[in-house]
GROMACS .gro file of N, CA and C in nm:
model
  456
    1UNK      N    1  12.508 -15.449 -18.617
    1UNK     CA    2  12.386 -15.469 -18.693
    1UNK      C    3  12.271 -15.381 -18.642
    2UNK      N    4  12.263 -15.367 -18.507
    2UNK     CA    5  12.156 -15.286 -18.450
    2UNK      C    6  12.160 -15.141 -18.498
    3UNK      N    7  12.278 -15.076 -18.503
    3UNK     CA    8  12.280 -14.937 -18.552
    3UNK      C    9  12.232 -14.928 -18.698
    4UNK      N   10  12.263 -15.028 -18.778
    4UNK     CA   11  12.221 -15.028 -18.919
    4UNK      C   12  12.069 -15.037 -18.929
    5UNK      N   13  12.007 -15.124 -18.851
    5UNK     CA   14  11.860 -15.138 -18.852
    5UNK      C   15  11.795 -15.010 -18.802
    6UNK      N   16  11.849 -14.952 -18.696
    6UNK     CA   17  11.796 -14.825 -18.645
    6UNK      C   18  11.802 -14.718 -18.752
    7UNK      N   19  11.915 -14.710 -18.824
    7UNK     CA   20  11.931 -14.611 -18.931
    7UNK      C   21  11.827 -14.632 -19.041
    8UNK      N   22  11.801 -14.754 -19.081
    8UNK     CA   23  11.701 -14.784 -19.185
    8UNK      C   24  11.561 -14.743 -19.140
    9UNK      N   25  11.527 -14.774 -19.016
    9UNK     CA   26  11.396 -14.736 -18.963
    9UNK      C   27  11.383 -14.585 -18.957
   10UNK      N   28  11.487 -14.518 -18.914
   10UNK     CA   29  11.486 -14.373 -18.906
   10UNK      C   30  11.468 -14.310 -19.045
   11UNK      N   31  11.539 -14.359 -19.143
   11UNK     CA   32  11.527 -14.305 -19.279
   11UNK      C   33  11.389 -14.333 -19.337
   12UNK      N   34  11.333 -14.449 -19.311
   12UNK     CA   35  11.199 -14.483 -19.360
   12UNK      C   36  11.095 -14.390 -19.299
   13UNK      N   37  11.110 -14.357 -19.171
   13UNK     CA   38  11.012 -14.268 -19.107
   13UNK      C   39  11.019 -14.128 -19.166
   14UNK      N   40  11.138 -14.080 -19.201
   14UNK     CA   41  11.148 -13.949 -19.266
   14UNK      C   42  11.077 -13.950 -19.401
   15UNK      N   43  11.092 -14.058 -19.474
   15UNK     CA   44  11.029 -14.069 -19.605
   15UNK      C   45  10.876 -14.071 -19.592
   16UNK      N   46  10.824 -14.140 -19.493
   16UNK     CA   47  10.680 -14.150 -19.476
   16UNK      C   48  10.617 -14.016 -19.438
   17UNK      N   49  10.689 -13.934 -19.364
   17UNK     CA   50  10.635 -13.807 -19.317
   17UNK      C   51  10.662 -13.690 -19.411
   18UNK      N   52  10.744 -13.710 -19.510
   18UNK     CA   53  10.780 -13.602 -19.600
   18UNK      C   54  10.667 -13.572 -19.698
   19UNK      N   55  10.639 -13.444 -19.716
   19UNK     CA   56  10.541 -13.404 -19.817
   19UNK      C   57  10.614 -13.382 -19.948
   20UNK      N   58  10.546 -13.413 -20.057
   20UNK     CA   59  10.602 -13.386 -20.188
   20UNK      C   60  10.595 -13.236 -20.216
   21UNK      N   61  10.667 -13.193 -20.317
   21UNK     CA   62  10.661 -13.051 -20.356
   21UNK      C   63  10.518 -13.012 -20.395
   22UNK      N   64  10.446 -13.100 -20.463
   22UNK     CA   65  10.309 -13.070 -20.504
   22UNK      C   66  10.217 -13.060 -20.383
   23UNK      N   67  10.234 -13.149 -20.286
   23UNK     CA   68  10.153 -13.141 -20.164
   23UNK      C   69  10.181 -13.010 -20.089
   24UNK      N   70  10.307 -12.973 -20.083
   24UNK     CA   71  10.344 -12.848 -20.017
   24UNK      C   72  10.284 -12.728 -20.090
   25UNK      N   73  10.287 -12.731 -20.223
   25UNK     CA   74  10.232 -12.619 -20.301
   25UNK      C   75  10.080 -12.610 -20.287
   26UNK      N   76  10.011 -12.724 -20.287
   26UNK     CA   77   9.865 -12.723 -20.269
   26UNK      C   78   9.830 -12.671 -20.130
   27UNK      N   79   9.903 -12.716 -20.029
   27UNK     CA   80   9.881 -12.668 -19.892
   27UNK      C   81   9.904 -12.518 -19.884
   28UNK      N   82  10.006 -12.469 -19.953
   28UNK     CA   83  10.038 -12.326 -19.949
   28UNK      C   84   9.925 -12.243 -20.008
   29UNK      N   85   9.857 -12.295 -20.110
   29UNK     CA   86   9.743 -12.223 -20.168
   29UNK      C   87   9.634 -12.204 -20.062
   30UNK      N   88   9.611 -12.305 -19.981
   30UNK     CA   89   9.511 -12.295 -19.874
   30UNK      C   90   9.558 -12.198 -19.766
   31UNK      N   91   9.685 -12.205 -19.731
   31UNK     CA   92   9.741 -12.110 -19.633
   31UNK      C   93   9.725 -11.967 -19.684
   32UNK      N   94   9.756 -11.945 -19.812
   32UNK     CA   95   9.742 -11.811 -19.870
   32UNK      C   96   9.597 -11.764 -19.867
   33UNK      N   97   9.504 -11.857 -19.893
   33UNK     CA   98   9.362 -11.825 -19.888
   33UNK      C   99   9.325 -11.772 -19.749
   34UNK      N  100   9.369 -11.842 -19.645
   34UNK     CA  101   9.334 -11.801 -19.509
   34UNK      C  102   9.408 -11.675 -19.466
   35UNK      N  103   9.529 -11.656 -19.515
   35UNK     CA  104   9.597 -11.530 -19.483
   35UNK      C  105   9.520 -11.413 -19.544
   36UNK      N  106   9.473 -11.430 -19.668
   36UNK     CA  107   9.389 -11.327 -19.729
   36UNK      C  108   9.260 -11.308 -19.653
   37UNK      N  109   9.201 -11.418 -19.608
   37UNK     CA  110   9.078 -11.415 -19.529
   37UNK      C  111   9.097 -11.331 -19.403
   38UNK      N  112   9.203 -11.359 -19.328
   38UNK     CA  113   9.225 -11.288 -19.202
   38UNK      C  114   9.269 -11.144 -19.222
   39UNK      N  115   9.337 -11.117 -19.333
   39UNK     CA  116   9.384 -10.981 -19.361
   39UNK      C  117   9.282 -10.899 -19.441
   40UNK      N  118   9.168 -10.962 -19.474
   40UNK     CA  119   9.064 -10.897 -19.555
   40UNK      C  120   9.121 -10.850 -19.689
   41UNK      N  121   9.201 -10.936 -19.750
   41UNK     CA  122   9.273 -10.904 -19.873
   41UNK      C  123   9.215 -10.985 -19.989
   42UNK      N  124   9.127 -10.923 -20.066
   42UNK     CA  125   9.060 -10.993 -20.176
   42UNK      C  126   9.158 -11.036 -20.285
   43UNK      N  127   9.260 -10.957 -20.311
   43UNK     CA  128   9.357 -10.994 -20.414
   43UNK      C  129   9.432 -11.121 -20.377
   44UNK      N  130   9.470 -11.130 -20.251
   44UNK     CA  131   9.542 -11.250 -20.206
   44UNK      C  132   9.453 -11.373 -20.218
   45UNK      N  133   9.327 -11.358 -20.181
   45UNK     CA  134   9.235 -11.471 -20.191
   45UNK      C  135   9.212 -11.508 -20.338
   46UNK      N  136   9.192 -11.408 -20.422
   46UNK     CA  137   9.162 -11.434 -20.562
   46UNK      C  138   9.279 -11.495 -20.637
   47UNK      N  139   9.401 -11.475 -20.588
   47UNK     CA  140   9.519 -11.535 -20.652
   47UNK      C  141   9.517 -11.687 -20.642
   48UNK      N  142   9.447 -11.741 -20.542
   48UNK     CA  143   9.450 -11.886 -20.523
   48UNK      C  144   9.315 -11.953 -20.546
   49UNK      N  145   9.215 -11.876 -20.590
   49UNK     CA  146   9.086 -11.938 -20.621
   49UNK      C  147   9.061 -11.932 -20.772
   50UNK      N  148   8.998 -12.034 -20.822
   50UNK     CA  149   8.962 -12.042 -20.963
   50UNK      C  150   8.842 -11.953 -20.989
   51UNK      N  151   8.829 -11.903 -21.109
   51UNK     CA  152   8.718 -11.812 -21.143
   51UNK      C  153   8.582 -11.880 -21.127
   52UNK      N  154   8.577 -12.012 -21.132
   52UNK     CA  155   8.451 -12.086 -21.117
   52UNK      C  156   8.437 -12.153 -20.980
   53UNK      N  157   8.498 -12.093 -20.878
   53UNK     CA  158   8.494 -12.149 -20.742
   53UNK      C  159   8.351 -12.176 -20.697
   54UNK      N  160   8.331 -12.294 -20.636
   54UNK     CA  161   8.202 -12.331 -20.576
   54UNK      C  162   8.222 -12.339 -20.425
   55UNK      N  163   8.133 -12.275 -20.349
   55UNK     CA  164   8.138 -12.275 -20.202
   55UNK      C  165   8.011 -12.337 -20.147
   56UNK      N  166   8.027 -12.434 -20.057
   56UNK     CA  167   7.912 -12.494 -19.992
   56UNK      C  168   7.943 -12.518 -19.845
   57UNK      N  169   7.836 -12.527 -19.767
   57UNK     CA  170   7.848 -12.563 -19.626
   57UNK      C  171   7.738 -12.661 -19.593
   58UNK      N  172   7.768 -12.752 -19.501
   58UNK     CA  173   7.669 -12.847 -19.455
   58UNK      C  174   7.666 -12.844 -19.302
   59UNK      N  175   7.546 -12.853 -19.250
   59UNK     CA  176   7.528 -12.846 -19.105
   59UNK      C  177   7.394 -12.910 -19.071
   60UNK      N  178   7.370 -12.929 -18.944
   60UNK     CA  179   7.242 -12.980 -18.895
   60UNK      C  180   7.167 -12.864 -18.832
   61UNK      N  181   7.043 -12.839 -18.877
   61UNK     CA  182   6.968 -12.726 -18.821
   61UNK      C  183   6.914 -12.762 -18.682
   62UNK      N  184   6.847 -12.665 -18.619
   62UNK     CA  185   6.799 -12.687 -18.481
   62UNK      C  186   6.693 -12.796 -18.472
   63UNK      N  187   6.632 -12.833 -18.587
   63UNK     CA  188   6.535 -12.942 -18.589
   63UNK      C  189   6.601 -13.078 -18.614
   64UNK      N  190   6.734 -13.080 -18.625
   64UNK     CA  191   6.808 -13.203 -18.647
   64UNK      C  192   6.814 -13.248 -18.792
   65UNK      N  193   6.775 -13.161 -18.883
   65UNK     CA  194   6.775 -13.196 -19.026
   65UNK      C  195   6.904 -13.146 -19.092
   66UNK      N  196   6.965 -13.234 -19.173
   66UNK     CA  197   7.086 -13.198 -19.246
   66UNK      C  198   7.054 -13.092 -19.351
   67UNK      N  199   7.142 -12.992 -19.358
   67UNK     CA  200   7.125 -12.883 -19.453
   67UNK      C  201   7.249 -12.871 -19.541
   68UNK      N  202   7.228 -12.829 -19.666
   68UNK     CA  203   7.337 -12.800 -19.757
   68UNK      C  204   7.309 -12.664 -19.819
   69UNK      N  205   7.404 -12.571 -19.804
   69UNK     CA  206   7.386 -12.436 -19.857
   69UNK      C  207   7.500 -12.406 -19.954
   70UNK      N  208   7.465 -12.343 -20.064
   70UNK     CA  209   7.563 -12.298 -20.162
   70UNK      C  210   7.571 -12.147 -20.154
   71UNK      N  211   7.693 -12.095 -20.159
   71UNK     CA  212   7.714 -11.951 -20.149
   71UNK      C  213   7.787 -11.902 -20.274
   72UNK      N  214   7.749 -11.784 -20.319
   72UNK     CA  215   7.814 -11.720 -20.431
   72UNK      C  216   7.957 -11.683 -20.391
   73UNK      N  217   8.056 -11.727 -20.469
   73UNK     CA  218   8.196 -11.705 -20.433
   73UNK      C  219   8.232 -11.557 -20.429
   74UNK      N  220   8.189 -11.481 -20.528
   74UNK     CA  221   8.224 -11.338 -20.527
   74UNK      C  222   8.157 -11.267 -20.409
   75UNK      N  223   8.035 -11.308 -20.375
   75UNK     CA  224   7.966 -11.252 -20.259
   75UNK      C  225   8.039 -11.285 -20.130
   76UNK      N  226   8.092 -11.406 -20.121
   76UNK     CA  227   8.168 -11.447 -20.003
   76UNK      C  228   8.293 -11.360 -19.987
   77UNK      N  229   8.368 -11.345 -20.096
   77UNK     CA  230   8.491 -11.266 -20.089
   77UNK      C  231   8.459 -11.121 -20.054
   78UNK      N  232   8.353 -11.065 -20.111
   78UNK     CA  233   8.313 -10.928 -20.078
   78UNK      C  234   8.276 -10.917 -19.930
   79UNK      N  235   8.205 -11.016 -19.877
   79UNK     CA  236   8.167 -11.013 -19.735
   79UNK      C  237   8.290 -11.020 -19.646
   80UNK      N  238   8.388 -11.101 -19.684
   80UNK     CA  239   8.510 -11.114 -19.605
   80UNK      C  240   8.586 -10.982 -19.600
   81UNK      N  241   8.604 -10.918 -19.714
   81UNK     CA  242   8.687 -10.798 -19.717
   81UNK      C  243   8.614 -10.673 -19.669
   82UNK      N  244   8.482 -10.673 -19.671
   82UNK     CA  245   8.409 -10.553 -19.629
   82UNK      C  246   8.355 -10.563 -19.487
   83UNK      N  247   8.387 -10.671 -19.418
   83UNK     CA  248   8.338 -10.685 -19.280
   83UNK      C  249   8.399 -10.577 -19.191
   84UNK      N  250   8.328 -10.545 -19.086
   84UNK     CA  251   8.375 -10.444 -18.991
   84UNK      C  252   8.497 -10.498 -18.915
   85UNK      N  253   8.573 -10.408 -18.856
   85UNK     CA  254   8.690 -10.448 -18.778
   85UNK      C  255   8.648 -10.530 -18.656
   86UNK      N  256   8.528 -10.503 -18.607
   86UNK     CA  257   8.476 -10.578 -18.493
   86UNK      C  258   8.335 -10.626 -18.527
   87UNK      N  259   8.303 -10.748 -18.501
   87UNK     CA  260   8.381 -10.848 -18.430
   87UNK      C  261   8.492 -10.908 -18.518
   88UNK      N  262   8.597 -10.955 -18.453
   88UNK     CA  263   8.710 -11.015 -18.521
   88UNK      C  264   8.679 -11.161 -18.554
   89UNK      N  265   8.703 -11.199 -18.680
   89UNK     CA  266   8.685 -11.337 -18.725
   89UNK      C  267   8.820 -11.408 -18.720
   90UNK      N  268   8.823 -11.525 -18.658
   90UNK     CA  269   8.945 -11.605 -18.655
   90UNK      C  270   8.911 -11.750 -18.683
   91UNK      N  271   8.965 -11.801 -18.792
   91UNK     CA  272   8.949 -11.943 -18.823
   91UNK      C  273   9.082 -12.010 -18.795
   92UNK      N  274   9.085 -12.094 -18.691
   92UNK     CA  275   9.207 -12.162 -18.651
   92UNK      C  276   9.211 -12.299 -18.720
   93UNK      N  277   9.308 -12.317 -18.807
   93UNK     CA  278   9.325 -12.445 -18.875
   93UNK      C  279   9.404 -12.536 -18.782
   94UNK      N  280   9.348 -12.654 -18.755
   94UNK     CA  281   9.409 -12.745 -18.658
   94UNK      C  282   9.510 -12.839 -18.721
   95UNK      N  283   9.492 -12.874 -18.848
   95UNK     CA  284   9.586 -12.961 -18.918
   95UNK      C  285   9.556 -12.958 -19.068
   96UNK      N  286   9.647 -13.013 -19.145
   96UNK     CA  287   9.632 -13.022 -19.290
   96UNK      C  288   9.656 -13.166 -19.332
   97UNK      N  289   9.564 -13.222 -19.410
   97UNK     CA  290   9.584 -13.353 -19.471
   97UNK      C  291   9.574 -13.330 -19.621
   98UNK      N  292   9.684 -13.349 -19.691
   98UNK     CA  293   9.693 -13.315 -19.833
   98UNK      C  294   9.711 -13.441 -19.916
   99UNK      N  295   9.633 -13.451 -20.022
   99UNK     CA  296   9.647 -13.561 -20.117
   99UNK      C  297   9.651 -13.502 -20.257
  100UNK      N  298   9.741 -13.553 -20.340
  100UNK     CA  299   9.757 -13.503 -20.476
  100UNK      C  300   9.758 -13.620 -20.573
  101UNK      N  301   9.689 -13.602 -20.684
  101UNK     CA  302   9.695 -13.696 -20.795
  101UNK      C  303   9.698 -13.615 -20.924
  102UNK      N  304   9.815 -13.599 -20.980
  102UNK     CA  305   9.829 -13.524 -21.105
  102UNK      C  306   9.790 -13.378 -21.088
  103UNK      N  307   9.683 -13.338 -21.157
  103UNK     CA  308   9.639 -13.198 -21.154
  103UNK      C  309   9.528 -13.172 -21.054
  104UNK      N  310   9.502 -13.270 -20.966
  104UNK     CA  311   9.396 -13.254 -20.866
  104UNK      C  312   9.455 -13.274 -20.726
  105UNK      N  313   9.408 -13.192 -20.633
  105UNK     CA  314   9.451 -13.207 -20.494
  105UNK      C  315   9.332 -13.188 -20.402
  106UNK      N  316   9.339 -13.250 -20.286
  106UNK     CA  317   9.241 -13.231 -20.179
  106UNK      C  318   9.317 -13.191 -20.054
  107UNK      N  319   9.270 -13.086 -19.988
  107UNK     CA  320   9.328 -13.044 -19.861
  107UNK      C  321   9.216 -13.043 -19.758
  108UNK      N  322   9.228 -13.128 -19.658
  108UNK     CA  323   9.129 -13.149 -19.552
  108UNK      C  324   9.180 -13.079 -19.428
  109UNK      N  325   9.103 -12.981 -19.376
  109UNK     CA  326   9.151 -12.900 -19.265
  109UNK      C  327   9.047 -12.889 -19.153
  110UNK      N  328   9.060 -12.967 -19.047
  110UNK     CA  329   8.975 -12.942 -18.930
  110UNK      C  330   9.003 -12.801 -18.877
  111UNK      N  331   8.898 -12.736 -18.825
  111UNK     CA  332   8.914 -12.597 -18.782
  111UNK      C  333   8.823 -12.564 -18.664
  112UNK      N  334   8.853 -12.450 -18.601
  112UNK     CA  335   8.766 -12.386 -18.503
  112UNK      C  336   8.744 -12.243 -18.549
  113UNK      N  337   8.623 -12.195 -18.535
  113UNK     CA  338   8.593 -12.057 -18.573
  113UNK      C  339   8.560 -11.977 -18.447
  114UNK      N  340   8.629 -11.864 -18.431
  114UNK     CA  341   8.615 -11.779 -18.314
  114UNK      C  342   8.569 -11.641 -18.358
  115UNK      N  343   8.480 -11.582 -18.281
  115UNK     CA  344   8.427 -11.449 -18.307
  115UNK      C  345   8.457 -11.363 -18.186
  116UNK      N  346   8.544 -11.263 -18.205
  116UNK     CA  347   8.590 -11.178 -18.095
  116UNK      C  348   8.645 -11.260 -17.978
  117UNK      N  349   8.721 -11.364 -18.010
  117UNK     CA  350   8.783 -11.446 -17.907
  117UNK      C  351   8.691 -11.546 -17.842
  118UNK      N  352   8.566 -11.555 -17.887
  118UNK     CA  353   8.471 -11.651 -17.829
  118UNK      C  354   8.444 -11.761 -17.932
  119UNK      N  355   8.450 -11.885 -17.883
  119UNK     CA  356   8.428 -11.999 -17.971
  119UNK      C  357   8.286 -11.994 -18.029
  120UNK      N  358   8.275 -12.010 -18.162
  120UNK     CA  359   8.146 -12.009 -18.229
  120UNK      C  360   8.108 -12.149 -18.279
  121UNK      N  361   8.198 -12.212 -18.354
  121UNK     CA  362   8.173 -12.347 -18.404
  121UNK      C  363   8.303 -12.410 -18.451
  122UNK      N  364   8.295 -12.538 -18.483
  122UNK     CA  365   8.409 -12.610 -18.539
  122UNK      C  366   8.360 -12.690 -18.658
  123UNK      N  367   8.452 -12.757 -18.725
  123UNK     CA  368   8.416 -12.841 -18.838
  123UNK      C  369   8.538 -12.878 -18.918
  124UNK      N  370   8.513 -12.910 -19.043
  124UNK     CA  371   8.620 -12.947 -19.136
  124UNK      C  372   8.597 -12.872 -19.267
  125UNK      N  373   8.705 -12.819 -19.323
  125UNK     CA  374   8.703 -12.765 -19.459
  125UNK      C  375   8.757 -12.873 -19.551
  126UNK      N  376   8.694 -12.893 -19.665
  126UNK     CA  377   8.747 -12.981 -19.768
  126UNK      C  378   8.768 -12.897 -19.894
  127UNK      N  379   8.894 -12.873 -19.926
  127UNK     CA  380   8.931 -12.794 -20.044
  127UNK      C  381   8.965 -12.888 -20.159
  128UNK      N  382   8.905 -12.864 -20.274
  128UNK     CA  383   8.945 -12.932 -20.397
  128UNK      C  384   9.022 -12.830 -20.479
  129UNK      N  385   9.139 -12.869 -20.525
  129UNK     CA  386   9.223 -12.779 -20.603
  129UNK      C  387   9.254 -12.840 -20.739
  130UNK      N  388   9.277 -12.753 -20.835
  130UNK     CA  389   9.310 -12.789 -20.972
  130UNK      C  390   9.439 -12.716 -21.008
  131UNK      N  391   9.534 -12.788 -21.067
  131UNK     CA  392   9.660 -12.724 -21.107
  131UNK      C  393   9.639 -12.659 -21.242
  132UNK      N  394   9.623 -12.529 -21.240
  132UNK     CA  395   9.590 -12.448 -21.358
  132UNK      C  396   9.713 -12.372 -21.403
  133UNK      N  397   9.769 -12.412 -21.516
  133UNK     CA  398   9.886 -12.344 -21.573
  133UNK      C  399   9.999 -12.336 -21.470
  134UNK      N  400  10.022 -12.447 -21.400
  134UNK     CA  401  10.133 -12.456 -21.304
  134UNK      C  402  10.105 -12.403 -21.165
  135UNK      N  403   9.983 -12.353 -21.139
  135UNK     CA  404   9.951 -12.298 -21.008
  135UNK      C  405   9.827 -12.367 -20.952
  136UNK      N  406   9.833 -12.403 -20.825
  136UNK     CA  407   9.718 -12.465 -20.760
  136UNK      C  408   9.611 -12.361 -20.734
  137UNK      N  409   9.489 -12.391 -20.779
  137UNK     CA  410   9.374 -12.302 -20.761
  137UNK      C  411   9.263 -12.379 -20.690
  138UNK      N  412   9.199 -12.314 -20.595
  138UNK     CA  413   9.086 -12.375 -20.523
  138UNK      C  414   8.964 -12.368 -20.615
  139UNK      N  415   8.906 -12.484 -20.645
  139UNK     CA  416   8.789 -12.488 -20.732
  139UNK      C  417   8.661 -12.519 -20.655
  140UNK      N  418   8.677 -12.579 -20.537
  140UNK     CA  419   8.560 -12.620 -20.459
  140UNK      C  420   8.597 -12.619 -20.312
  141UNK      N  421   8.511 -12.561 -20.232
  141UNK     CA  422   8.530 -12.561 -20.087
  141UNK      C  423   8.396 -12.593 -20.022
  142UNK      N  424   8.396 -12.700 -19.944
  142UNK     CA  425   8.279 -12.733 -19.863
  142UNK      C  426   8.327 -12.747 -19.720
  143UNK      N  427   8.243 -12.700 -19.627
  143UNK     CA  428   8.279 -12.713 -19.486
  143UNK      C  429   8.161 -12.766 -19.407
  144UNK      N  430   8.194 -12.824 -19.293
  144UNK     CA  431   8.092 -12.864 -19.196
  144UNK      C  432   8.097 -12.764 -19.082
  145UNK      N  433   7.984 -12.752 -19.011
  145UNK     CA  434   7.978 -12.661 -18.896
  145UNK      C  435   7.899 -12.728 -18.784
  146UNK      N  436   7.960 -12.729 -18.666
  146UNK     CA  437   7.891 -12.785 -18.549
  146UNK      C  438   7.945 -12.719 -18.423
  147UNK      N  439   7.868 -12.731 -18.316
  147UNK     CA  440   7.911 -12.675 -18.188
  147UNK      C  441   7.952 -12.783 -18.090
  148UNK      N  442   7.914 -12.908 -18.118
  148UNK     CA  443   7.947 -13.019 -18.029
  148UNK      C  444   8.052 -13.108 -18.095
  149UNK      N  445   8.128 -13.180 -18.011
  149UNK     CA  446   8.229 -13.270 -18.062
  149UNK      C  447   8.353 -13.199 -18.113
  150UNK      N  448   8.377 -13.081 -18.058
  150UNK     CA  449   8.492 -13.001 -18.100
  150UNK      C  450   8.609 -13.026 -18.006
  151UNK      N  451   8.727 -12.984 -18.048
  151UNK     CA  452   8.849 -13.009 -17.971
  151UNK      C  453   8.879 -12.902 -17.868
  152UNK      N  454   8.799 -12.796 -17.861
  152UNK     CA  455   8.833 -12.683 -17.774
  152UNK      C  456   8.854 -12.719 -17.630
   0.00000   0.00000   0.00000
């Protein structure tokens, strides 16, 4: 009886940890976005972003006041691909938490941002995705930025 119970528990744990195909596909869109980001490849980034992408960031300024900034998506992509070789930008994604409901997905990614190998800030990216004609597209990205309370 004990081996049977162990087998059931083992199989249940595999089921709980398994991502669905849709979760895997939504996560892959975010991975592709960051690969394009690091390779300065606008085409790769544009393949996974919706034409109406909204970009925002929230942070606390030096006076302790919460700030919310909106950035033009095309300007962001141009800045990424036209940046100089130095300093090197590295956004290290620490984990992925993916949720899907029909044609909508959320991918939550804690991260650290490094500039020329030096820690700059950390935070969380929250990606909202829309399944557009069978492909996951990023429609909204908001991130937090802070220097304290990081995992480094």
